[in-house]
């Protein structure tokens, strides 16, 4: 299925990816795919093995809710977690919370891209829109990610 895709999403995985699934995702990325994963303290155990291969971890100390005025992209984040980057030079920070904590980062891996969002609920419906409410910055940021305007 990933062979024909350009983009794949994993939203707050509850269980670790089995080794064979991690291999498939890695191959997908290296051959030009864009893999976006959302994670947080709650899903840290499930994403640890996958993310460690790329030199990134989720902090044990969540930031919690981060208002748009407290992050570089004016995003609404309900469960933000700092990303711990083994080598910051390998990563492009797409969003910092409170000016110092990277919460969204992207890395080029061979021909593809890995984007890590340190908020497990960032792409869930309630964070993008609800009845009579929309958070335009979140929607435009995600649109930029999937259209390739963010990062790279």
GROMACS .gro file of N, CA and C in nm:
model
  456
    1UNK      N    1   0.082  -0.119   0.000
    1UNK     CA    2   0.000   0.000   0.000
    1UNK      C    3   0.087   0.126   0.000
    2UNK      N    4   0.195   0.128   0.078
    2UNK     CA    5   0.280   0.247   0.081
    2UNK      C    6   0.361   0.265  -0.047
    3UNK      N    7   0.372   0.161  -0.127
    3UNK     CA    8   0.450   0.170  -0.250
    3UNK      C    9   0.391   0.275  -0.344
    4UNK      N   10   0.259   0.288  -0.346
    4UNK     CA   11   0.193   0.381  -0.437
    4UNK      C   12   0.165   0.517  -0.374
    5UNK      N   13   0.190   0.531  -0.246
    5UNK     CA   14   0.158   0.655  -0.174
    5UNK      C   15   0.276   0.753  -0.178
    6UNK      N   16   0.243   0.881  -0.164
    6UNK     CA   17   0.344   0.985  -0.147
    6UNK      C   18   0.348   1.034  -0.003
    7UNK      N   19   0.236   1.017   0.067
    7UNK     CA   20   0.221   1.068   0.202
    7UNK      C   21   0.157   0.961   0.289
    8UNK      N   22   0.209   0.945   0.410
    8UNK     CA   23   0.149   0.853   0.507
    8UNK      C   24   0.148   0.922   0.643
    9UNK      N   25   0.041   0.900   0.718
    9UNK     CA   26   0.024   0.961   0.850
    9UNK      C   27   0.009   0.853   0.955
   10UNK      N   28   0.065   0.878   1.071
   10UNK     CA   29   0.041   0.793   1.187
   10UNK      C   30   0.005   0.885   1.302
   11UNK      N   31  -0.119   0.877   1.346
   11UNK     CA   32  -0.168   0.967   1.449
   11UNK      C   33  -0.168   0.899   1.585
   12UNK      N   34  -0.078   0.942   1.670
   12UNK     CA   35  -0.069   0.893   1.808
   12UNK      C   36  -0.078   0.742   1.818
   13UNK      N   37   0.018   0.669   1.762
   13UNK     CA   38   0.010   0.523   1.770
   13UNK      C   39   0.002   0.476   1.915
   14UNK      N   40  -0.080   0.375   1.937
   14UNK     CA   41  -0.101   0.322   2.073
   14UNK      C   42  -0.005   0.207   2.105
   15UNK      N   43   0.044   0.142   2.001
   15UNK     CA   44   0.136   0.029   2.019
   15UNK      C   45   0.260   0.051   1.933
   16UNK      N   46   0.373   0.000   1.977
   16UNK     CA   47   0.494   0.012   1.893
   16UNK      C   48   0.476  -0.054   1.757
   17UNK      N   49   0.537   0.005   1.657
   17UNK     CA   50   0.536  -0.056   1.525
   17UNK      C   51   0.622  -0.183   1.532
   18UNK      N   52   0.571  -0.296   1.482
   18UNK     CA   53   0.657  -0.415   1.475
   18UNK      C   54   0.778  -0.387   1.384
   19UNK      N   55   0.883  -0.463   1.402
   19UNK     CA   56   1.006  -0.443   1.326
   19UNK      C   57   0.980  -0.440   1.176
   20UNK      N   58   0.899  -0.532   1.124
   20UNK     CA   59   0.875  -0.536   0.980
   20UNK      C   60   0.799  -0.411   0.932
   21UNK      N   61   0.715  -0.355   1.015
   21UNK     CA   62   0.644  -0.232   0.978
   21UNK      C   63   0.741  -0.114   0.978
   22UNK      N   64   0.830  -0.109   1.076
   22UNK     CA   65   0.933  -0.003   1.077
   22UNK      C   66   1.019  -0.008   0.952
   23UNK      N   67   1.051  -0.129   0.905
   23UNK     CA   68   1.130  -0.143   0.782
   23UNK      C   69   1.052  -0.090   0.662
   24UNK      N   70   0.924  -0.120   0.654
   24UNK     CA   71   0.840  -0.073   0.543
   24UNK      C   72   0.834   0.080   0.543
   25UNK      N   73   0.813   0.139   0.661
   25UNK     CA   74   0.806   0.285   0.671
   25UNK      C   75   0.939   0.348   0.634
   26UNK      N   76   1.048   0.290   0.683
   26UNK     CA   77   1.180   0.344   0.650
   26UNK      C   78   1.205   0.339   0.499
   27UNK      N   79   1.171   0.230   0.437
   27UNK     CA   80   1.188   0.217   0.292
   27UNK      C   81   1.100   0.320   0.218
   28UNK      N   82   0.977   0.338   0.266
   28UNK     CA   83   0.885   0.436   0.209
   28UNK      C   84   0.947   0.576   0.213
   29UNK      N   85   1.001   0.613   0.329
   29UNK     CA   86   1.063   0.745   0.343
   29UNK      C   87   1.184   0.757   0.250
   30UNK      N   88   1.273   0.660   0.257
   30UNK     CA   89   1.398   0.668   0.180
   30UNK      C   90   1.376   0.674   0.030
   31UNK      N   91   1.265   0.619  -0.017
   31UNK     CA   92   1.235   0.621  -0.161
   31UNK      C   93   1.154   0.743  -0.204
   32UNK      N   94   1.137   0.839  -0.111
   32UNK     CA   95   1.072   0.964  -0.152
   32UNK      C   96   0.940   0.994  -0.086
   33UNK      N   97   0.894   0.909   0.005
   33UNK     CA   98   0.768   0.936   0.072
   33UNK      C   99   0.782   1.036   0.185
   34UNK      N  100   0.671   1.094   0.222
   34UNK     CA  101   0.666   1.186   0.336
   34UNK      C  102   0.583   1.117   0.445
   35UNK      N  103   0.647   1.091   0.558
   35UNK     CA  104   0.581   1.025   0.671
   35UNK      C  105   0.566   1.127   0.783
   36UNK      N  106   0.441   1.149   0.826
   36UNK     CA  107   0.410   1.241   0.934
   36UNK      C  108   0.360   1.159   1.052
   37UNK      N  109   0.420   1.179   1.168
   37UNK     CA  110   0.377   1.108   1.288
   37UNK      C  111   0.351   1.209   1.399
   38UNK      N  112   0.238   1.191   1.467
   38UNK     CA  113   0.209   1.272   1.585
   38UNK      C  114   0.231   1.183   1.707
   39UNK      N  115   0.287   1.242   1.810
   39UNK     CA  116   0.318   1.166   1.930
   39UNK      C  117   0.322   1.260   2.050
   40UNK      N  118   0.321   1.203   2.166
   40UNK     CA  119   0.328   1.283   2.289
   40UNK      C  120   0.377   1.193   2.401
   41UNK      N  121   0.378   1.246   2.521
   41UNK     CA  122   0.417   1.167   2.638
   41UNK      C  123   0.334   1.040   2.646
   42UNK      N  124   0.205   1.050   2.615
   42UNK     CA  125   0.115   0.934   2.625
   42UNK      C  126   0.148   0.824   2.525
   43UNK      N  127   0.199   0.861   2.410
   43UNK     CA  128   0.231   0.760   2.307
   43UNK      C  129   0.382   0.741   2.291
   44UNK      N  130   0.459   0.797   2.384
   44UNK     CA  131   0.606   0.791   2.376
   44UNK      C  132   0.656   0.647   2.370
   45UNK      N  133   0.598   0.559   2.449
   45UNK     CA  134   0.640   0.418   2.448
   45UNK      C  135   0.619   0.357   2.310
   46UNK      N  136   0.507   0.389   2.248
   46UNK     CA  137   0.474   0.331   2.117
   46UNK      C  138   0.565   0.382   2.005
   47UNK      N  139   0.618   0.502   2.019
   47UNK     CA  140   0.697   0.560   1.910
   47UNK      C  141   0.847   0.557   1.936
   48UNK      N  142   0.887   0.519   2.055
   48UNK     CA  143   1.028   0.526   2.095
   48UNK      C  144   1.122   0.453   1.999
   49UNK      N  145   1.096   0.327   1.971
   49UNK     CA  146   1.186   0.248   1.885
   49UNK      C  147   1.192   0.306   1.743
   50UNK      N  148   1.078   0.348   1.691
   50UNK     CA  149   1.074   0.404   1.556
   50UNK      C  150   1.154   0.534   1.550
   51UNK      N  151   1.126   0.626   1.642
   51UNK     CA  152   1.190   0.758   1.637
   51UNK      C  153   1.338   0.754   1.670
   52UNK      N  154   1.379   0.663   1.758
   52UNK     CA  155   1.520   0.659   1.798
   52UNK      C  156   1.612   0.630   1.680
   53UNK      N  157   1.563   0.557   1.582
   53UNK     CA  158   1.644   0.529   1.463
   53UNK      C  159   1.685   0.657   1.391
   54UNK      N  160   1.600   0.759   1.403
   54UNK     CA  161   1.624   0.885   1.332
   54UNK      C  162   1.681   0.994   1.424
   55UNK      N  163   1.715   0.957   1.547
   55UNK     CA  164   1.779   1.053   1.637
   55UNK      C  165   1.685   1.152   1.702
   56UNK      N  166   1.567   1.106   1.741
   56UNK     CA  167   1.471   1.196   1.804
   56UNK      C  168   1.396   1.120   1.913
   57UNK      N  169   1.366   1.191   2.022
   57UNK     CA  170   1.290   1.135   2.133
   57UNK      C  171   1.184   1.236   2.175
   58UNK      N  172   1.087   1.187   2.251
   58UNK     CA  173   0.985   1.273   2.309
   58UNK      C  174   1.024   1.300   2.454
   59UNK      N  175   1.019   1.424   2.496
   59UNK     CA  176   1.055   1.460   2.633
   59UNK      C  177   0.959   1.395   2.733
   60UNK      N  178   1.011   1.364   2.849
   60UNK     CA  179   0.930   1.309   2.958
   60UNK      C  180   0.845   1.417   3.023
   61UNK      N  181   0.873   1.542   2.993
   61UNK     CA  182   0.802   1.653   3.057
   61UNK      C  183   0.719   1.729   2.954
   62UNK      N  184   0.589   1.695   2.945
   62UNK     CA  185   0.504   1.764   2.849
   62UNK      C  186   0.484   1.911   2.885
   63UNK      N  187   0.460   1.991   2.783
   63UNK     CA  188   0.431   2.132   2.803
   63UNK      C  189   0.283   2.156   2.828
   64UNK      N  190   0.201   2.059   2.788
   64UNK     CA  191   0.056   2.076   2.800
   64UNK      C  192   0.004   2.165   2.689
   65UNK      N  193  -0.100   2.241   2.720
   65UNK     CA  194  -0.159   2.330   2.621
   65UNK      C  195  -0.065   2.447   2.592
   66UNK      N  196  -0.048   2.475   2.464
   66UNK     CA  197   0.034   2.589   2.422
   66UNK      C  198  -0.054   2.676   2.333
   67UNK      N  199  -0.077   2.797   2.377
   67UNK     CA  200  -0.162   2.889   2.304
   67UNK      C  201  -0.089   2.941   2.180
   68UNK      N  202  -0.165   2.985   2.079
   68UNK     CA  203  -0.102   3.035   1.956
   68UNK      C  204   0.002   3.145   1.979
   69UNK      N  205  -0.021   3.231   2.077
   69UNK     CA  206   0.074   3.339   2.101
   69UNK      C  207   0.204   3.291   2.166
   70UNK      N  208   0.208   3.163   2.206
   70UNK     CA  209   0.327   3.109   2.272
   70UNK      C  210   0.406   3.011   2.186
   71UNK      N  211   0.386   3.015   2.054
   71UNK     CA  212   0.468   2.931   1.965
   71UNK      C  213   0.494   3.003   1.834
   72UNK      N  214   0.599   2.962   1.767
   72UNK     CA  215   0.649   3.034   1.650
   72UNK      C  216   0.555   3.033   1.530
   73UNK      N  217   0.463   2.937   1.522
   73UNK     CA  218   0.374   2.928   1.406
   73UNK      C  219   0.230   2.967   1.438
   74UNK      N  220   0.204   3.013   1.560
   74UNK     CA  221   0.070   3.055   1.603
   74UNK      C  222  -0.030   2.940   1.596
   75UNK      N  223   0.016   2.821   1.632
   75UNK     CA  224  -0.067   2.701   1.630
   75UNK      C  225  -0.136   2.681   1.765
   76UNK      N  226  -0.248   2.613   1.761
   76UNK     CA  227  -0.318   2.575   1.883
   76UNK      C  228  -0.279   2.431   1.914
   77UNK      N  229  -0.211   2.412   2.026
   77UNK     CA  230  -0.165   2.279   2.065
   77UNK      C  231  -0.219   2.249   2.205
   78UNK      N  232  -0.283   2.134   2.220
   78UNK     CA  233  -0.345   2.098   2.347
   78UNK      C  234  -0.257   2.009   2.434
   79UNK      N  235  -0.165   1.939   2.373
   79UNK     CA  236  -0.083   1.843   2.448
   79UNK      C  237   0.059   1.844   2.392
   80UNK      N  238   0.120   1.961   2.390
   80UNK     CA  239   0.252   1.976   2.328
   80UNK      C  240   0.361   1.910   2.412
   81UNK      N  241   0.453   1.846   2.343
   81UNK     CA  242   0.568   1.781   2.406
   81UNK      C  243   0.694   1.821   2.331
   82UNK      N  244   0.797   1.865   2.404
   82UNK     CA  245   0.922   1.898   2.337
   82UNK      C  246   0.984   1.775   2.271
   83UNK      N  247   1.047   1.799   2.159
   83UNK     CA  248   1.121   1.695   2.087
   83UNK      C  249   1.268   1.708   2.124
   84UNK      N  250   1.329   1.598   2.159
   84UNK     CA  251   1.471   1.596   2.194
   84UNK      C  252   1.548   1.544   2.073
   85UNK      N  253   1.625   1.630   2.012
   85UNK     CA  254   1.696   1.599   1.889
   85UNK      C  255   1.840   1.559   1.919
   86UNK      N  256   1.878   1.438   1.878
   86UNK     CA  257   2.015   1.391   1.902
   86UNK      C  258   2.117   1.483   1.837
   87UNK      N  259   2.093   1.518   1.712
   87UNK     CA  260   2.179   1.613   1.641
   87UNK      C  261   2.088   1.717   1.575
   88UNK      N  262   2.073   1.833   1.638
   88UNK     CA  263   1.983   1.936   1.585
   88UNK      C  264   2.014   1.977   1.441
   89UNK      N  265   2.139   1.956   1.397
   89UNK     CA  266   2.174   1.992   1.258
   89UNK      C  267   2.108   1.900   1.156
   90UNK      N  268   2.061   1.783   1.199
   90UNK     CA  269   1.992   1.691   1.109
   90UNK      C  270   1.847   1.730   1.085
   91UNK      N  271   1.795   1.818   1.168
   91UNK     CA  272   1.653   1.849   1.171
   91UNK      C  273   1.626   1.995   1.139
   92UNK      N  274   1.513   2.019   1.075
   92UNK     CA  275   1.464   2.155   1.057
   92UNK      C  276   1.348   2.172   1.156
   93UNK      N  277   1.360   2.269   1.243
   93UNK     CA  278   1.254   2.296   1.339
   93UNK      C  279   1.144   2.375   1.268
   94UNK      N  280   1.024   2.320   1.267
   94UNK     CA  281   0.912   2.387   1.202
   94UNK      C  282   0.829   2.468   1.300
   95UNK      N  283   0.838   2.434   1.430
   95UNK     CA  284   0.764   2.510   1.530
   95UNK      C  285   0.832   2.494   1.666
   96UNK      N  286   0.856   2.606   1.732
   96UNK     CA  287   0.907   2.609   1.868
   96UNK      C  288   0.797   2.660   1.960
   97UNK      N  289   0.784   2.598   2.077
   97UNK     CA  290   0.692   2.648   2.179
   97UNK      C  291   0.773   2.727   2.281
   98UNK      N  292   0.717   2.836   2.328
   98UNK     CA  293   0.783   2.922   2.427
   98UNK      C  294   0.926   2.958   2.383
   99UNK      N  295   0.945   2.975   2.255
   99UNK     CA  296   1.069   3.014   2.186
   99UNK      C  297   1.185   2.915   2.195
  100UNK      N  298   1.183   2.820   2.285
  100UNK     CA  299   1.300   2.732   2.302
  100UNK      C  300   1.274   2.583   2.284
  101UNK      N  301   1.149   2.540   2.287
  101UNK     CA  302   1.120   2.397   2.281
  101UNK      C  303   1.070   2.355   2.143
  102UNK      N  304   1.150   2.278   2.068
  102UNK     CA  305   1.100   2.231   1.939
  102UNK      C  306   0.984   2.134   1.961
  103UNK      N  307   0.872   2.161   1.896
  103UNK     CA  308   0.755   2.072   1.908
  103UNK      C  309   0.714   2.011   1.773
  104UNK      N  310   0.765   2.068   1.665
  104UNK     CA  311   0.745   2.008   1.532
  104UNK      C  312   0.878   2.018   1.459
  105UNK      N  313   0.925   1.903   1.410
  105UNK     CA  314   1.054   1.900   1.341
  105UNK      C  315   1.044   1.811   1.219
  106UNK      N  316   1.132   1.838   1.124
  106UNK     CA  317   1.131   1.764   0.998
  106UNK      C  318   1.274   1.729   0.959
  107UNK      N  319   1.289   1.610   0.902
  107UNK     CA  320   1.421   1.566   0.861
  107UNK      C  321   1.414   1.502   0.722
  108UNK      N  322   1.506   1.540   0.638
  108UNK     CA  323   1.522   1.477   0.507
  108UNK      C  324   1.600   1.348   0.527
  109UNK      N  325   1.547   1.240   0.474
  109UNK     CA  326   1.613   1.109   0.483
  109UNK      C  327   1.618   1.051   0.343
  110UNK      N  328   1.737   1.046   0.287
  110UNK     CA  329   1.755   1.007   0.147
  110UNK      C  330   1.663   1.093   0.060
  111UNK      N  331   1.568   1.032  -0.009
  111UNK     CA  332   1.481   1.109  -0.099
  111UNK      C  333   1.352   1.155  -0.032
  112UNK      N  334   1.327   1.112   0.091
  112UNK     CA  335   1.200   1.141   0.156
  112UNK      C  336   1.212   1.230   0.278
  113UNK      N  337   1.100   1.242   0.348
  113UNK     CA  338   1.090   1.333   0.462
  113UNK      C  339   1.016   1.265   0.577
  114UNK      N  340   1.069   1.286   0.697
  114UNK     CA  341   1.002   1.247   0.820
  114UNK      C  342   0.966   1.374   0.895
  115UNK      N  343   0.838   1.389   0.929
  115UNK     CA  344   0.792   1.501   1.010
  115UNK      C  345   0.737   1.446   1.141
  116UNK      N  346   0.786   1.500   1.252
  116UNK     CA  347   0.741   1.458   1.385
  116UNK      C  348   0.672   1.576   1.451
  117UNK      N  349   0.549   1.553   1.494
  117UNK     CA  350   0.469   1.654   1.563
  117UNK      C  351   0.453   1.610   1.707
  118UNK      N  352   0.508   1.687   1.799
  118UNK     CA  353   0.503   1.653   1.940
  118UNK      C  354   0.373   1.694   2.007
  119UNK      N  355   0.262   1.656   1.948
  119UNK     CA  356   0.129   1.675   2.005
  119UNK      C  357   0.042   1.567   1.943
  120UNK      N  358   0.010   1.465   2.021
  120UNK     CA  359  -0.060   1.349   1.965
  120UNK      C  360  -0.195   1.384   1.906
  121UNK      N  361  -0.258   1.490   1.951
  121UNK     CA  362  -0.390   1.525   1.899
  121UNK      C  363  -0.391   1.637   1.798
  122UNK      N  364  -0.274   1.679   1.753
  122UNK     CA  365  -0.267   1.796   1.664
  122UNK      C  366  -0.351   1.783   1.538
  123UNK      N  367  -0.357   1.666   1.480
  123UNK     CA  368  -0.431   1.649   1.355
  123UNK      C  369  -0.570   1.590   1.375
  124UNK      N  370  -0.612   1.577   1.500
  124UNK     CA  371  -0.747   1.528   1.524
  124UNK      C  372  -0.846   1.640   1.496
  125UNK      N  373  -0.965   1.602   1.460
  125UNK     CA  374  -1.064   1.696   1.413
  125UNK      C  375  -1.085   1.815   1.505
  126UNK      N  376  -1.091   1.794   1.635
  126UNK     CA  377  -1.116   1.903   1.727
  126UNK      C  378  -1.006   2.007   1.731
  127UNK      N  379  -0.888   1.975   1.680
  127UNK     CA  380  -0.778   2.071   1.679
  127UNK      C  381  -0.778   2.154   1.550
  128UNK      N  382  -0.845   2.104   1.450
  128UNK     CA  383  -0.850   2.175   1.322
  128UNK      C  384  -0.979   2.253   1.307
  129UNK      N  385  -1.091   2.188   1.340
  129UNK     CA  386  -1.220   2.255   1.328
  129UNK      C  387  -1.325   2.184   1.412
  130UNK      N  388  -1.428   2.257   1.446
  130UNK     CA  389  -1.546   2.205   1.517
  130UNK      C  390  -1.666   2.278   1.459
  131UNK      N  391  -1.784   2.243   1.506
  131UNK     CA  392  -1.903   2.318   1.463
  131UNK      C  393  -1.884   2.466   1.494
  132UNK      N  394  -1.901   2.549   1.395
  132UNK     CA  395  -1.892   2.695   1.410
  132UNK      C  396  -1.757   2.745   1.458
  133UNK      N  397  -1.651   2.667   1.439
  133UNK     CA  398  -1.519   2.708   1.485
  133UNK      C  399  -1.414   2.645   1.395
  134UNK      N  400  -1.311   2.721   1.365
  134UNK     CA  401  -1.200   2.669   1.287
  134UNK      C  402  -1.073   2.737   1.337
  135UNK      N  403  -0.965   2.661   1.344
  135UNK     CA  404  -0.837   2.722   1.378
  135UNK      C  405  -0.754   2.727   1.250
  136UNK      N  406  -0.763   2.840   1.185
  136UNK     CA  407  -0.705   2.856   1.052
  136UNK      C  408  -0.555   2.830   1.049
  137UNK      N  409  -0.481   2.873   1.151
  137UNK     CA  410  -0.335   2.853   1.151
  137UNK      C  411  -0.300   2.705   1.148
  138UNK      N  412  -0.371   2.623   1.225
  138UNK     CA  413  -0.345   2.479   1.224
  138UNK      C  414  -0.374   2.419   1.087
  139UNK      N  415  -0.485   2.458   1.029
  139UNK     CA  416  -0.523   2.405   0.897
  139UNK      C  417  -0.421   2.447   0.791
  140UNK      N  418  -0.382   2.572   0.790
  140UNK     CA  419  -0.285   2.620   0.691
  140UNK      C  420  -0.148   2.556   0.711
  141UNK      N  421  -0.109   2.535   0.837
  141UNK     CA  422   0.018   2.469   0.864
  141UNK      C  423   0.016   2.326   0.810
  142UNK      N  424  -0.090   2.252   0.839
  142UNK     CA  425  -0.102   2.114   0.789
  142UNK      C  426  -0.108   2.112   0.637
  143UNK      N  427  -0.181   2.204   0.578
  143UNK     CA  428  -0.188   2.214   0.432
  143UNK      C  429  -0.047   2.234   0.375
  144UNK      N  430   0.030   2.322   0.438
  144UNK     CA  431   0.168   2.346   0.393
  144UNK      C  432   0.254   2.222   0.404
  145UNK      N  433   0.232   2.143   0.511
  145UNK     CA  434   0.307   2.017   0.526
  145UNK      C  435   0.278   1.921   0.412
  146UNK      N  436   0.150   1.899   0.385
  146UNK     CA  437   0.115   1.798   0.285
  146UNK      C  438   0.138   1.845   0.142
  147UNK      N  439   0.141   1.975   0.122
  147UNK     CA  440   0.168   2.028  -0.012
  147UNK      C  441   0.317   2.057  -0.032
  148UNK      N  442   0.397   2.033   0.072
  148UNK     CA  443   0.541   2.050   0.057
  148UNK      C  444   0.591   2.191   0.074
  149UNK      N  445   0.507   2.281   0.126
  149UNK     CA  446   0.548   2.420   0.144
  149UNK      C  447   0.621   2.442   0.276
  150UNK      N  448   0.604   2.353   0.372
  150UNK     CA  449   0.672   2.364   0.501
  150UNK      C  450   0.796   2.276   0.497
  151UNK      N  451   0.902   2.325   0.557
  151UNK     CA  452   1.023   2.245   0.566
  151UNK      C  453   1.099   2.239   0.436
  152UNK      N  454   1.147   2.123   0.403
  152UNK     CA  455   1.231   2.095   0.286
  152UNK      C  456   1.345   2.190   0.287
   0.00000   0.00000   0.00000
